[in-house]
Short mmCIF file of C-alpha atoms and ligand atoms in Angstrom, two decimals:
data_model
loop_
_atom_site.label_atom_id
_atom_site.label_comp_id
_atom_site.label_asym_id
_atom_site.label_seq_id
_atom_site.Cartn_x
_atom_site.Cartn_y
_atom_site.Cartn_z
CA ASN A 1 -5.59 -68.20 12.33
CA SER A 2 -6.41 -70.09 9.19
CA GLY A 3 -8.93 -72.85 9.84
CA ASP A 4 -10.45 -71.19 12.93
CA HIS A 5 -14.20 -71.26 13.50
CA VAL A 6 -15.59 -68.11 15.16
CA PRO A 7 -19.12 -67.14 16.17
CA ALA A 8 -19.05 -63.54 14.88
CA LEU A 9 -16.69 -61.88 12.43
CA VAL A 10 -16.84 -58.14 11.74
CA ILE A 11 -15.20 -56.88 8.53
CA GLY A 12 -13.88 -53.36 9.20
CA SER A 13 -13.60 -51.23 12.35
CA GLY A 14 -15.28 -47.91 11.49
CA TYR A 15 -18.56 -46.74 13.03
CA GLY A 16 -20.75 -49.67 11.96
CA GLY A 17 -18.12 -52.22 12.93
CA ALA A 18 -17.40 -50.60 16.29
CA VAL A 19 -21.08 -50.53 17.27
CA ALA A 20 -21.51 -54.17 16.25
CA ALA A 21 -18.38 -55.15 18.18
CA LEU A 22 -19.47 -53.39 21.39
CA ARG A 23 -23.02 -54.68 21.42
CA LEU A 24 -22.09 -58.26 20.43
CA THR A 25 -19.33 -58.54 23.03
CA ARG A 26 -21.59 -57.05 25.71
CA ALA A 27 -24.20 -59.66 24.75
CA GLY A 28 -21.62 -62.34 25.52
CA VAL A 29 -20.54 -63.13 21.95
CA GLN A 30 -16.86 -63.74 21.21
CA THR A 31 -16.31 -61.25 18.36
CA HIS A 32 -13.48 -61.02 15.85
CA ILE A 33 -12.74 -57.81 13.95
CA VAL A 34 -10.71 -58.06 10.74
CA GLU A 35 -9.36 -54.67 9.61
CA MET A 36 -7.20 -54.01 6.54
CA GLY A 37 -5.47 -50.96 8.02
CA MET A 38 -2.99 -50.71 10.89
CA ASP A 39 -3.62 -50.52 14.59
CA TRP A 40 -2.30 -47.02 15.35
CA THR A 41 -2.24 -47.54 19.11
CA GLY A 42 1.20 -46.45 20.29
CA GLN A 43 2.10 -45.07 16.85
CA THR A 44 2.17 -41.42 15.85
CA TYR A 45 0.47 -39.68 12.94
CA SER A 46 2.01 -37.12 10.60
CA SER A 47 0.71 -33.55 10.44
CA MET A 48 -0.82 -31.91 7.39
CA LEU A 49 2.26 -29.68 7.11
CA GLU A 50 4.76 -32.54 6.95
CA PRO A 51 2.97 -35.58 5.50
CA ASP A 52 5.06 -38.73 5.14
CA GLY A 53 4.28 -42.39 4.44
CA ARG A 54 1.97 -42.51 7.46
CA SER A 55 -0.43 -40.10 5.79
CA TYR A 56 -1.65 -42.12 2.77
CA TRP A 57 -2.67 -45.68 2.06
CA LEU A 58 -0.03 -47.30 -0.18
CA ARG A 59 0.86 -44.28 -2.31
CA THR A 60 4.12 -42.71 -3.35
CA GLN A 61 2.56 -39.25 -3.60
CA THR A 62 0.13 -37.35 -1.42
CA VAL A 63 -3.31 -36.58 -2.91
CA GLN A 64 -4.29 -33.51 -0.89
CA PRO A 65 -7.93 -32.40 -1.07
CA VAL A 66 -6.64 -28.90 -1.88
CA SER A 67 -4.27 -29.78 -4.70
CA SER A 68 -2.51 -26.46 -5.28
CA ILE A 69 -2.11 -22.91 -4.01
CA LEU A 70 -1.32 -20.04 -6.40
CA GLY A 71 -0.32 -22.53 -9.06
CA ILE A 72 2.12 -24.38 -6.82
CA PRO A 73 1.20 -28.07 -6.53
CA ALA A 74 0.57 -29.03 -2.92
CA ASP A 75 1.45 -32.71 -3.30
CA ARG A 76 4.76 -34.29 -2.43
CA THR A 77 6.54 -37.61 -2.71
CA ILE A 78 6.13 -40.02 0.21
CA THR A 79 7.22 -43.56 1.07
CA LYS A 80 4.69 -46.25 0.19
CA TYR A 81 3.20 -47.40 3.48
CA THR A 82 -0.11 -48.49 5.01
CA GLY A 83 -0.94 -44.90 5.96
CA VAL A 84 -4.24 -43.75 7.37
CA LEU A 85 -6.02 -41.87 4.55
CA ASP A 86 -7.08 -43.49 1.30
CA PRO A 87 -8.31 -41.30 -1.57
CA GLU A 88 -9.74 -44.26 -3.47
CA THR A 89 -9.96 -43.21 -7.09
CA PHE A 90 -12.77 -44.22 -9.43
CA ALA A 91 -13.33 -42.96 -12.99
CA GLY A 92 -15.37 -39.91 -11.94
CA ILE A 93 -14.55 -39.30 -8.27
CA ARG A 94 -11.99 -39.61 -5.47
CA VAL A 95 -13.55 -41.09 -2.34
CA TYR A 96 -11.56 -40.27 0.81
CA GLN A 97 -11.72 -42.95 3.52
CA GLY A 98 -9.91 -43.83 6.72
CA ARG A 99 -7.79 -47.00 6.91
CA GLY A 100 -6.88 -48.38 10.29
CA TYR A 101 -8.35 -49.64 13.55
CA GLY A 102 -11.12 -47.06 13.95
CA GLY A 103 -11.83 -46.48 10.24
CA GLY A 104 -12.96 -42.99 9.31
CA SER A 105 -12.84 -41.83 12.93
CA LEU A 106 -9.05 -41.65 12.66
CA VAL A 107 -9.04 -39.07 9.85
CA ASN A 108 -12.30 -37.18 10.08
CA GLY A 109 -13.05 -33.70 11.39
CA GLY A 110 -15.01 -35.09 14.33
CA MET A 111 -18.14 -33.09 13.47
CA ALA A 112 -20.92 -34.93 15.23
CA VAL A 113 -24.19 -33.78 13.72
CA THR A 114 -27.61 -35.29 14.31
CA PRO A 115 -29.59 -34.85 11.08
CA ARG A 116 -32.84 -32.92 10.77
CA ARG A 117 -35.66 -35.17 11.83
CA ASP A 118 -37.79 -34.46 8.75
CA TYR A 119 -34.92 -35.19 6.38
CA PHE A 120 -33.99 -38.41 8.18
CA ALA A 121 -37.64 -39.53 7.77
CA GLU A 122 -37.51 -38.64 4.08
CA VAL A 123 -34.27 -40.57 3.48
CA LEU A 124 -35.11 -43.68 5.54
CA PRO A 125 -38.92 -43.86 5.53
CA SER A 126 -39.06 -47.43 6.83
CA VAL A 127 -37.32 -46.54 10.11
CA ASP A 128 -39.31 -45.54 13.21
CA VAL A 129 -38.20 -41.93 13.53
CA ALA A 130 -39.52 -41.44 17.05
CA ALA A 131 -37.41 -44.34 18.33
CA MET A 132 -34.32 -43.02 16.51
CA TYR A 133 -34.55 -39.58 18.13
CA ALA A 134 -35.66 -40.82 21.56
CA THR A 135 -33.23 -43.72 21.91
CA TYR A 136 -30.62 -44.37 19.24
CA PHE A 137 -29.31 -40.88 18.45
CA PRO A 138 -28.87 -40.12 22.18
CA ARG A 139 -27.20 -43.52 22.68
CA ALA A 140 -24.80 -42.89 19.79
CA ASN A 141 -23.94 -39.35 20.90
CA ALA A 142 -23.21 -40.54 24.44
CA ALA A 143 -21.04 -43.48 23.41
CA LEU A 144 -19.12 -41.40 20.83
CA GLY A 145 -18.20 -38.82 23.48
CA VAL A 146 -19.79 -35.91 21.64
CA ASN A 147 -19.16 -32.54 23.32
CA HIS A 148 -19.87 -28.86 22.69
CA VAL A 149 -17.52 -25.92 22.41
CA ASP A 150 -17.62 -23.33 25.21
CA GLN A 151 -19.28 -20.53 23.27
CA ALA A 152 -17.72 -17.71 25.29
CA TRP A 153 -14.26 -19.17 24.74
CA PHE A 154 -15.02 -19.66 21.03
CA GLU A 155 -15.62 -15.90 20.71
CA THR A 156 -12.11 -15.08 21.89
CA ALA A 157 -9.94 -18.04 20.81
CA ASP A 158 -7.38 -17.23 18.11
CA CYS A 159 -7.81 -20.75 16.64
CA TYR A 160 -11.45 -20.04 15.74
CA ARG A 161 -10.99 -16.65 14.07
CA TYR A 162 -11.63 -18.40 10.74
CA ALA A 163 -14.93 -19.78 12.02
CA ARG A 164 -16.05 -16.41 13.41
CA VAL A 165 -15.19 -14.72 10.10
CA GLY A 166 -17.14 -17.37 8.19
CA ARG A 167 -20.10 -17.05 10.55
CA ASP A 168 -20.22 -13.27 10.53
CA GLN A 169 -20.00 -13.09 6.75
CA ALA A 170 -22.79 -15.66 6.37
CA ASN A 171 -25.00 -13.87 8.89
CA ALA A 172 -24.38 -10.53 7.14
CA SER A 173 -25.68 -12.16 3.96
CA GLY A 174 -28.85 -13.42 5.61
CA TYR A 175 -27.78 -17.01 6.28
CA ALA A 176 -28.25 -18.76 9.60
CA THR A 177 -25.29 -20.42 11.25
CA THR A 178 -25.09 -23.02 13.97
CA PHE A 179 -22.52 -24.39 16.39
CA VAL A 180 -21.60 -27.95 15.54
CA PRO A 181 -20.80 -30.54 18.23
CA ASN A 182 -17.61 -32.58 17.91
CA VAL A 183 -15.94 -35.67 19.35
CA TYR A 184 -12.68 -33.77 19.81
CA ASP A 185 -12.22 -32.93 23.51
CA PHE A 186 -12.86 -29.18 23.62
CA ASP A 187 -11.33 -28.94 27.11
CA TYR A 188 -8.11 -30.30 25.66
CA MET A 189 -8.34 -27.78 22.83
CA LYS A 190 -8.68 -24.93 25.33
CA LYS A 191 -5.43 -26.08 26.93
CA GLU A 192 -3.80 -26.21 23.48
CA GLN A 193 -4.82 -22.61 22.91
CA ALA A 194 -3.48 -21.70 26.36
CA GLY A 195 -0.20 -23.45 25.57
CA THR A 196 -0.31 -25.88 28.49
CA VAL A 197 -0.52 -29.19 26.57
CA THR A 198 0.94 -30.61 23.36
CA ARG A 199 -0.98 -29.24 20.40
CA SER A 200 -2.85 -31.50 17.98
CA ALA A 201 -5.96 -29.83 16.50
CA LEU A 202 -3.96 -26.61 16.80
CA ALA A 203 -0.89 -28.19 15.20
CA SER A 204 -2.48 -28.85 11.80
CA GLU A 205 -3.41 -32.42 12.67
CA VAL A 206 -6.66 -33.77 11.31
CA ILE A 207 -6.99 -35.71 8.05
CA TYR A 208 -3.81 -37.74 8.63
CA GLY A 209 -4.80 -38.46 12.24
CA ASN A 210 -4.66 -36.65 15.58
CA ASN A 211 -2.01 -37.49 18.15
CA HIS A 212 -4.05 -35.96 20.99
CA GLY A 213 -7.53 -34.75 21.86
CA LYS A 214 -9.70 -36.72 19.47
CA ARG A 215 -12.10 -39.35 20.78
CA SER A 216 -11.71 -41.67 17.81
CA LEU A 217 -13.44 -45.06 17.94
CA ASP A 218 -10.36 -46.86 19.26
CA LYS A 219 -10.77 -44.73 22.40
CA THR A 220 -14.58 -45.04 22.70
CA TYR A 221 -16.65 -47.90 21.26
CA LEU A 222 -13.74 -50.20 20.47
CA ALA A 223 -12.05 -49.66 23.85
CA ALA A 224 -15.34 -50.47 25.57
CA ALA A 225 -15.71 -53.63 23.47
CA ALA A 226 -12.16 -54.69 24.33
CA ALA A 227 -12.91 -54.18 28.04
CA THR A 228 -15.43 -57.04 27.88
CA GLY A 229 -12.56 -59.45 27.23
CA ARG A 230 -14.49 -60.90 24.28
CA LEU A 231 -13.03 -58.82 21.45
CA HIS A 232 -10.33 -60.19 19.15
CA VAL A 233 -8.72 -57.81 16.68
CA THR A 234 -6.69 -58.67 13.60
CA THR A 235 -5.27 -55.74 11.64
CA LEU A 236 -3.43 -55.59 8.30
CA HIS A 237 -5.76 -58.29 6.95
CA THR A 238 -7.95 -57.56 3.92
CA VAL A 239 -11.05 -59.68 3.45
CA THR A 240 -11.31 -60.81 -0.17
CA ALA A 241 -14.14 -63.35 -0.14
CA VAL A 242 -17.17 -64.52 1.82
CA ALA A 243 -19.17 -67.60 0.80
CA PRO A 244 -21.36 -70.21 2.48
CA ALA A 245 -19.23 -72.90 4.14
CA ALA A 246 -19.96 -76.59 3.53
CA THR A 247 -20.11 -77.16 7.29
CA GLY A 248 -22.56 -74.28 7.90
CA GLY A 249 -21.85 -70.62 8.49
CA TYR A 250 -19.61 -68.70 6.09
CA SER A 251 -16.04 -69.10 5.01
CA VAL A 252 -14.14 -65.81 5.01
CA THR A 253 -10.92 -65.46 3.03
CA MET A 254 -8.39 -62.74 3.76
CA ASN A 255 -4.95 -61.55 2.73
CA GLN A 256 -2.53 -60.74 5.49
CA ILE A 257 -0.46 -57.79 4.22
CA ASP A 258 2.71 -56.08 5.34
CA THR A 259 3.22 -52.31 5.57
CA THR A 260 4.22 -52.14 1.90
CA GLY A 261 0.88 -53.69 0.95
CA ALA A 262 2.39 -57.00 -0.13
CA THR A 263 0.44 -60.16 0.69
CA VAL A 264 2.23 -62.25 3.30
CA THR A 265 -0.26 -65.11 3.58
CA VAL A 266 -3.81 -66.01 2.61
CA LYS A 267 -6.07 -67.27 5.40
CA THR A 268 -9.55 -68.74 5.52
CA VAL A 269 -11.70 -68.92 8.63
CA THR A 270 -15.30 -69.96 9.21
CA ALA A 271 -17.80 -67.68 10.95
CA ASP A 272 -21.38 -68.36 12.03
CA ARG A 273 -22.23 -64.71 11.42
CA VAL A 274 -20.49 -62.08 9.32
CA PHE A 275 -21.06 -58.34 9.80
CA PHE A 276 -20.07 -56.23 6.79
CA ALA A 277 -18.64 -52.97 8.17
CA ALA A 278 -16.08 -52.16 5.47
CA GLY A 279 -17.73 -48.80 4.76
CA SER A 280 -20.00 -47.74 1.90
CA VAL A 281 -17.33 -48.44 -0.70
CA GLY A 282 -15.68 -51.45 0.95
CA THR A 283 -18.88 -53.34 1.71
CA SER A 284 -20.45 -52.56 -1.66
CA LYS A 285 -17.35 -53.64 -3.58
CA LEU A 286 -17.05 -56.89 -1.65
CA LEU A 287 -20.70 -57.86 -2.01
CA VAL A 288 -20.90 -56.93 -5.70
CA ALA A 289 -17.82 -59.06 -6.37
CA MET A 290 -19.22 -62.01 -4.36
CA ARG A 291 -22.48 -61.92 -6.32
CA ALA A 292 -20.72 -61.70 -9.69
CA GLN A 293 -18.26 -64.46 -8.83
CA GLY A 294 -21.10 -66.78 -7.85
CA ARG A 295 -20.03 -66.98 -4.21
CA LEU A 296 -23.17 -65.21 -2.98
CA PRO A 297 -25.24 -65.47 -6.18
CA GLY A 298 -28.57 -64.94 -4.42
CA LEU A 299 -27.79 -61.39 -3.27
CA SER A 300 -30.39 -58.85 -4.34
CA SER A 301 -29.85 -57.09 -7.67
CA THR A 302 -30.03 -53.86 -5.65
CA VAL A 303 -26.71 -54.65 -3.93
CA GLY A 304 -24.28 -52.10 -5.38
CA GLN A 305 -26.97 -49.50 -6.11
CA GLY A 306 -28.02 -46.23 -4.53
CA TRP A 307 -24.56 -44.78 -3.94
CA GLY A 308 -24.10 -41.04 -3.48
CA THR A 309 -21.67 -38.38 -2.29
CA ASN A 310 -23.90 -36.73 0.35
CA GLY A 311 -23.83 -33.83 -2.11
CA ASN A 312 -20.27 -32.90 -1.11
CA VAL A 313 -18.56 -29.97 -2.78
CA MET A 314 -15.69 -27.81 -1.52
CA VAL A 315 -15.02 -24.16 -2.28
CA GLY A 316 -12.69 -21.39 -1.14
CA ARG A 317 -13.24 -17.61 -1.00
CA ALA A 318 -10.52 -14.98 -1.02
CA ASN A 319 -11.00 -12.46 1.79
CA HIS A 320 -9.76 -8.88 1.75
CA VAL A 321 -6.40 -8.34 3.42
CA TRP A 322 -8.13 -6.49 6.25
CA VAL A 323 -10.16 -9.66 7.05
CA PRO A 324 -7.56 -12.15 8.29
CA THR A 325 -8.74 -15.70 9.01
CA GLY A 326 -5.78 -16.50 11.27
CA GLY A 327 -2.48 -18.32 10.95
CA LEU A 328 -3.51 -20.59 13.82
CA GLN A 329 -6.61 -22.63 12.91
CA SER A 330 -8.19 -25.49 14.83
CA GLY A 331 -8.38 -28.52 12.58
CA MET A 332 -11.76 -29.35 14.13
CA PRO A 333 -14.64 -27.35 12.61
CA ALA A 334 -17.12 -25.91 15.11
CA MET A 335 -19.53 -23.89 12.98
CA GLY A 336 -21.80 -24.50 10.01
CA ILE A 337 -23.96 -22.43 7.66
CA ASP A 338 -27.44 -23.92 7.86
CA ASN A 339 -29.41 -23.13 4.73
CA TRP A 340 -31.02 -26.57 4.52
CA ALA A 341 -34.58 -25.23 4.76
CA ASP A 342 -34.16 -23.19 1.56
CA PRO A 343 -36.53 -24.78 -0.98
CA ALA A 344 -34.44 -23.36 -3.82
CA GLY A 345 -31.54 -25.65 -2.91
CA PRO A 346 -30.68 -27.00 0.54
CA VAL A 347 -27.08 -26.42 1.73
CA PHE A 348 -25.40 -27.24 5.02
CA ALA A 349 -21.86 -25.90 4.80
CA GLU A 350 -19.13 -26.64 7.29
CA ILE A 351 -16.89 -23.61 7.82
CA ALA A 352 -13.69 -25.58 7.32
CA PRO A 353 -10.20 -24.81 8.58
CA PHE A 354 -7.31 -24.18 6.21
CA PRO A 355 -4.61 -25.22 8.68
CA ALA A 356 -1.60 -24.12 6.64
CA GLY A 357 0.07 -22.63 9.71
CA THR A 358 0.19 -19.18 8.13
CA GLU A 359 -2.26 -16.39 7.27
CA LEU A 360 -3.83 -17.02 3.85
CA TRP A 361 -7.05 -14.91 4.02
CA ILE A 362 -8.94 -17.95 2.73
CA SER A 363 -12.41 -19.02 3.82
CA LEU A 364 -12.84 -22.70 2.99
CA TYR A 365 -16.11 -24.62 3.08
CA LEU A 366 -17.24 -28.21 2.73
CA ALA A 367 -20.84 -27.93 1.55
CA ILE A 368 -23.36 -30.75 1.91
CA THR A 369 -26.15 -30.41 -0.63
CA LYS A 370 -29.19 -32.38 -1.73
CA ASN A 371 -27.84 -33.90 -4.91
CA PRO A 372 -30.39 -36.40 -6.30
CA ASN A 373 -27.88 -38.24 -8.48
CA ARG A 374 -26.84 -41.78 -7.62
CA ALA A 375 -24.33 -44.28 -8.97
CA ARG A 376 -23.80 -48.02 -8.87
CA PHE A 377 -20.91 -50.42 -8.40
CA SER A 378 -20.31 -53.13 -10.94
CA TYR A 379 -17.89 -56.00 -11.38
CA ASP A 380 -15.41 -56.12 -14.23
CA SER A 381 -14.65 -59.78 -14.86
CA SER A 382 -11.66 -58.97 -17.07
CA THR A 383 -9.81 -57.22 -14.23
CA GLY A 384 -11.56 -58.78 -11.24
CA SER A 385 -12.15 -55.30 -9.84
CA VAL A 386 -15.27 -53.36 -8.93
CA GLY A 387 -15.90 -49.96 -10.53
CA LEU A 388 -18.24 -47.10 -9.67
CA ASN A 389 -20.07 -45.32 -12.51
CA TRP A 390 -20.32 -41.85 -10.90
CA THR A 391 -19.46 -39.15 -13.43
CA ALA A 392 -18.10 -35.68 -12.76
CA ALA A 393 -21.20 -34.19 -14.41
CA GLN A 394 -23.36 -35.75 -11.70
CA ASN A 395 -21.92 -33.30 -9.20
CA ALA A 396 -23.30 -30.27 -11.07
CA PRO A 397 -26.36 -29.97 -8.77
CA SER A 398 -24.05 -29.81 -5.72
CA ALA A 399 -21.99 -26.97 -7.13
CA ALA A 400 -25.12 -25.14 -8.33
CA ALA A 401 -26.70 -25.23 -4.85
CA ALA A 402 -23.49 -24.12 -3.15
CA LYS A 403 -22.97 -21.37 -5.75
CA ARG A 404 -26.21 -19.65 -4.78
CA VAL A 405 -25.05 -19.33 -1.17
CA PHE A 406 -21.46 -18.32 -1.84
CA ASP A 407 -22.29 -15.97 -4.72
CA THR A 408 -24.53 -14.13 -2.25
CA ILE A 409 -21.80 -13.99 0.39
CA ASN A 410 -19.23 -12.84 -2.17
CA ALA A 411 -21.58 -10.13 -3.42
CA ALA A 412 -22.20 -8.84 0.12
CA GLN A 413 -18.51 -8.91 1.02
CA GLY A 414 -17.17 -7.68 -2.32
CA THR A 415 -15.01 -10.80 -2.53
CA VAL A 416 -14.28 -13.50 -5.11
CA TYR A 417 -13.74 -17.24 -5.24
CA ARG A 418 -10.28 -18.76 -5.09
CA THR A 419 -9.70 -20.41 -8.45
CA ASP A 420 -6.36 -22.02 -7.61
CA LEU A 421 -7.19 -24.58 -4.91
CA PHE A 422 -8.78 -27.47 -6.80
CA GLY A 423 -6.86 -27.20 -10.08
CA SER A 424 -6.04 -24.20 -12.22
CA ASN A 425 -8.94 -21.85 -12.89
CA LYS A 426 -11.32 -24.12 -11.07
CA VAL A 427 -13.68 -22.87 -8.37
CA TRP A 428 -15.39 -26.07 -7.19
CA GLY A 429 -13.79 -28.99 -5.42
CA ASP A 430 -16.32 -31.32 -7.00
CA GLU A 431 -14.18 -34.33 -7.88
CA LEU A 432 -13.98 -35.67 -4.36
CA THR A 433 -16.19 -36.74 -1.48
CA TYR A 434 -15.57 -37.32 2.23
CA HIS A 435 -19.06 -38.78 2.74
CA PRO A 436 -19.63 -41.91 0.63
CA LEU A 437 -23.07 -43.34 1.47
CA GLY A 438 -25.17 -46.17 0.11
CA GLY A 439 -24.52 -49.18 -2.08
CA CYS A 440 -26.45 -51.64 0.13
CA VAL A 441 -29.51 -49.63 0.98
CA LEU A 442 -31.61 -50.53 4.02
CA GLY A 443 -34.89 -52.14 3.03
CA GLN A 444 -33.68 -52.77 -0.55
CA ALA A 445 -30.41 -54.71 -0.58
CA THR A 446 -31.16 -55.81 3.00
CA ASP A 447 -34.25 -56.18 5.13
CA GLY A 448 -35.32 -53.39 7.46
CA TYR A 449 -32.44 -54.15 9.89
CA GLY A 450 -29.49 -54.81 7.61
CA ARG A 451 -29.89 -58.57 7.14
CA LEU A 452 -28.77 -59.57 3.66
CA ASN A 453 -31.75 -61.15 1.96
CA GLY A 454 -31.29 -64.84 1.22
CA TYR A 455 -28.27 -65.31 3.48
CA PRO A 456 -29.12 -65.85 7.16
CA GLY A 457 -26.19 -64.72 9.31
CA LEU A 458 -24.91 -62.05 6.90
CA TYR A 459 -25.48 -58.44 7.96
CA VAL A 460 -24.60 -54.96 6.70
CA VAL A 461 -23.99 -52.45 9.52
CA ASP A 462 -22.19 -49.44 8.00
CA GLY A 463 -22.76 -46.33 5.85
CA SER A 464 -23.71 -48.40 2.83
CA LEU A 465 -27.21 -48.73 4.33
CA ILE A 466 -27.92 -44.99 3.90
CA PRO A 467 -29.10 -44.14 0.39
CA GLY A 468 -26.56 -41.55 -0.76
CA SER A 469 -27.55 -38.51 1.30
CA ILE A 470 -28.27 -37.53 4.90
CA GLY A 471 -27.93 -33.73 4.76
CA VAL A 472 -25.26 -33.41 7.45
CA ASN A 473 -21.91 -35.02 8.25
CA PRO A 474 -22.82 -38.71 8.45
CA PHE A 475 -21.08 -40.56 11.26
CA VAL A 476 -23.63 -39.90 14.02
CA THR A 477 -26.37 -41.26 11.74
CA ILE A 478 -24.30 -44.32 10.77
CA THR A 479 -23.66 -44.99 14.47
CA ALA A 480 -27.27 -44.50 15.57
CA LEU A 481 -28.66 -46.67 12.76
CA ALA A 482 -26.16 -49.40 13.64
CA GLU A 483 -27.28 -49.17 17.30
CA ARG A 484 -30.89 -49.63 16.23
CA ASN A 485 -30.19 -52.55 13.92
CA ILE A 486 -27.80 -54.48 16.15
CA GLU A 487 -30.22 -54.26 19.07
CA LYS A 488 -32.86 -55.97 16.97
CA ILE A 489 -30.44 -58.54 15.57
CA ILE A 490 -29.13 -59.49 19.02
CA ALA A 491 -32.65 -59.76 20.41
CA THR A 492 -34.06 -61.90 17.61
CA ASP A 493 -31.22 -63.72 15.81
CA LEU A 494 -28.87 -64.42 18.73
CA ALA A 495 -31.37 -65.13 21.47
P1 LIG B 1 -15.53 -46.56 7.74
O1 LIG B 1 -15.39 -45.65 8.90
O2 LIG B 1 -14.99 -46.12 6.43
O3 LIG B 1 -14.86 -47.93 8.17
C1 LIG B 1 -14.64 -49.00 7.27
C2 LIG B 1 -13.41 -49.76 7.70
O4 LIG B 1 -13.36 -51.00 6.99
C3 LIG B 1 -12.10 -49.04 7.41
O5 LIG B 1 -11.31 -49.02 8.58
C4 LIG B 1 -11.46 -49.87 6.29
O6 LIG B 1 -10.04 -49.86 6.33
C5 LIG B 1 -12.03 -51.24 6.56
N1 LIG B 1 -12.11 -52.10 5.38
C6 LIG B 1 -12.57 -51.78 4.15
N2 LIG B 1 -12.53 -52.84 3.33
C7 LIG B 1 -12.04 -53.87 4.05
C8 LIG B 1 -11.75 -55.23 3.74
N3 LIG B 1 -12.01 -55.76 2.53
N4 LIG B 1 -11.20 -56.01 4.72
C9 LIG B 1 -10.95 -55.49 5.96
N5 LIG B 1 -11.20 -54.21 6.29
C10 LIG B 1 -11.76 -53.41 5.35
N6 LIG B 1 -18.15 -37.56 9.04
C11 LIG B 1 -18.74 -36.84 10.04
O7 LIG B 1 -19.83 -37.19 10.49
N7 LIG B 1 -18.12 -35.72 10.54
C12 LIG B 1 -16.91 -35.27 10.06
O8 LIG B 1 -16.38 -34.27 10.55
C13 LIG B 1 -16.29 -36.01 9.00
N8 LIG B 1 -15.11 -35.59 8.45
C14 LIG B 1 -14.49 -36.38 7.52
C15 LIG B 1 -13.22 -36.03 7.06
C16 LIG B 1 -12.54 -36.87 6.20
C17 LIG B 1 -11.17 -36.47 5.69
C18 LIG B 1 -13.13 -38.10 5.78
C19 LIG B 1 -12.41 -39.04 4.86
C20 LIG B 1 -14.38 -38.45 6.23
C21 LIG B 1 -15.07 -37.61 7.10
N9 LIG B 1 -16.33 -37.96 7.59
C22 LIG B 1 -16.94 -37.19 8.55
C23 LIG B 1 -17.03 -39.18 7.13
C24 LIG B 1 -16.98 -40.34 8.14
O9 LIG B 1 -15.67 -40.55 8.59
C25 LIG B 1 -17.53 -41.60 7.46
O10 LIG B 1 -18.88 -41.34 7.08
C26 LIG B 1 -17.51 -42.82 8.36
O11 LIG B 1 -16.21 -43.12 8.78
C27 LIG B 1 -18.12 -44.03 7.67
O12 LIG B 1 -18.29 -45.05 8.63
P2 LIG B 1 -18.43 -46.57 8.21
O13 LIG B 1 -18.63 -47.36 9.44
O14 LIG B 1 -19.47 -46.68 7.14
O15 LIG B 1 -17.05 -46.97 7.49
#
């Protein structure tokens, strides 16, 4: 309520926010989460085949990652509603993010990948790598409920034909492949395949939420935090300002919104400590605006810098008619092409589903590449909004790296790219990312544990700490880094 004074306020409920909430509440701290999206507990999600207002954040039209098939636009009109997926659009890129209690965990593919140790050390040189791999990655994997597919079952399951096709074609072209762990309950998926439970991953549910099977954060970290009795959750509230309070601590201003996005009331509370967990984009935008507006004028000039796409690029290949990929496809990827060690251009490509519910002979991939380009957020005082200066041309290195791998596979298979999925006559899905990272880089915009320099009691705990690239799908790294940082913060700042 407006006027309240709370010890710890967490802005956002994705991976960073959920870790902070669990560890703070377990340490005895009354913790308040403020989340702009809805609490989906007890609600249902829409499938990818029949998206409605629940699918997108305050839009009247869907913005599907694959925008057309054979020249037919894939998007459709929907009711404006506080739906779960937000393709936030900047001048040069669409950044897909989850909105709701659980953040990105509600919409993502659940791929739970621990990064290569040498690459982690290269990206975050100030972090003790031995401690990360001995303690914090295992802790994160356990708390997230990461599990592995039964490999014998995988070989026979109809729903993974697409993944076996993608693997076999990559292997035949000399590329290594690897099974990828997931937070989706593979035992549940087996029952879906057997037809004994309600289908979710096998019913084209993924990027607009899963009604069953997925261990999203609301079922793992956040449920454990709630079980302490010290967690307080406020959804459909968007934080708009944070500034030092006259009485000590920080005053946090937020708009309560309704499901049409309209502001119902404006509230201000005071918090002794504020944990920024609004995601790479959300946290960076908020902090850049606070610095420019003079509310947190002492923030480092590096706040807003070092943002990248994790080298994301999507691509589809057209298989021969005698190589079906399956009309039934699990929405949860289980296999990746691992060409990261290639000095000519590292690529880790998820063999992605195309869960259209019908045979399309398409092999789809989300490639993660080592794109060195970075962008920065900046405040526009004429509009009061924060922009991102990433340009489409900056994604050229991602497409070039992926092209080497998929040209080779196409040559070996005698196949071609689909040119109809990301626009007309366009091969590369290079105008979007699922993996925004950076903007408040660890050890630059913050100290070595996410404390915002110059403002005791302000912390960054989410993907904005990671400088633009991690080489694999990022949520396990975000979670493990948050575990490391919050442990230190609780031990030293809250003792
Ligand atoms: P987020 O999870 O984005 O959480 C931030 C939260 O803060 C959100 O809930 C948001 O609504 C809220 N928020 C933002 N601003 C405010 C504000 N001003 N006030 C209040 N609340 C606010 N990663 C993987 O590792 N594996 C995958 O398989 C995978 N698949 C993906 C598929 C899709 C379609 C997408 C979009 C992402 C995928 N990702 C995947 C990426 C992963 O989900 C993100 O890296 C991760 O969620 C980022 O965690 P975070 O804690 O930084 O922020």
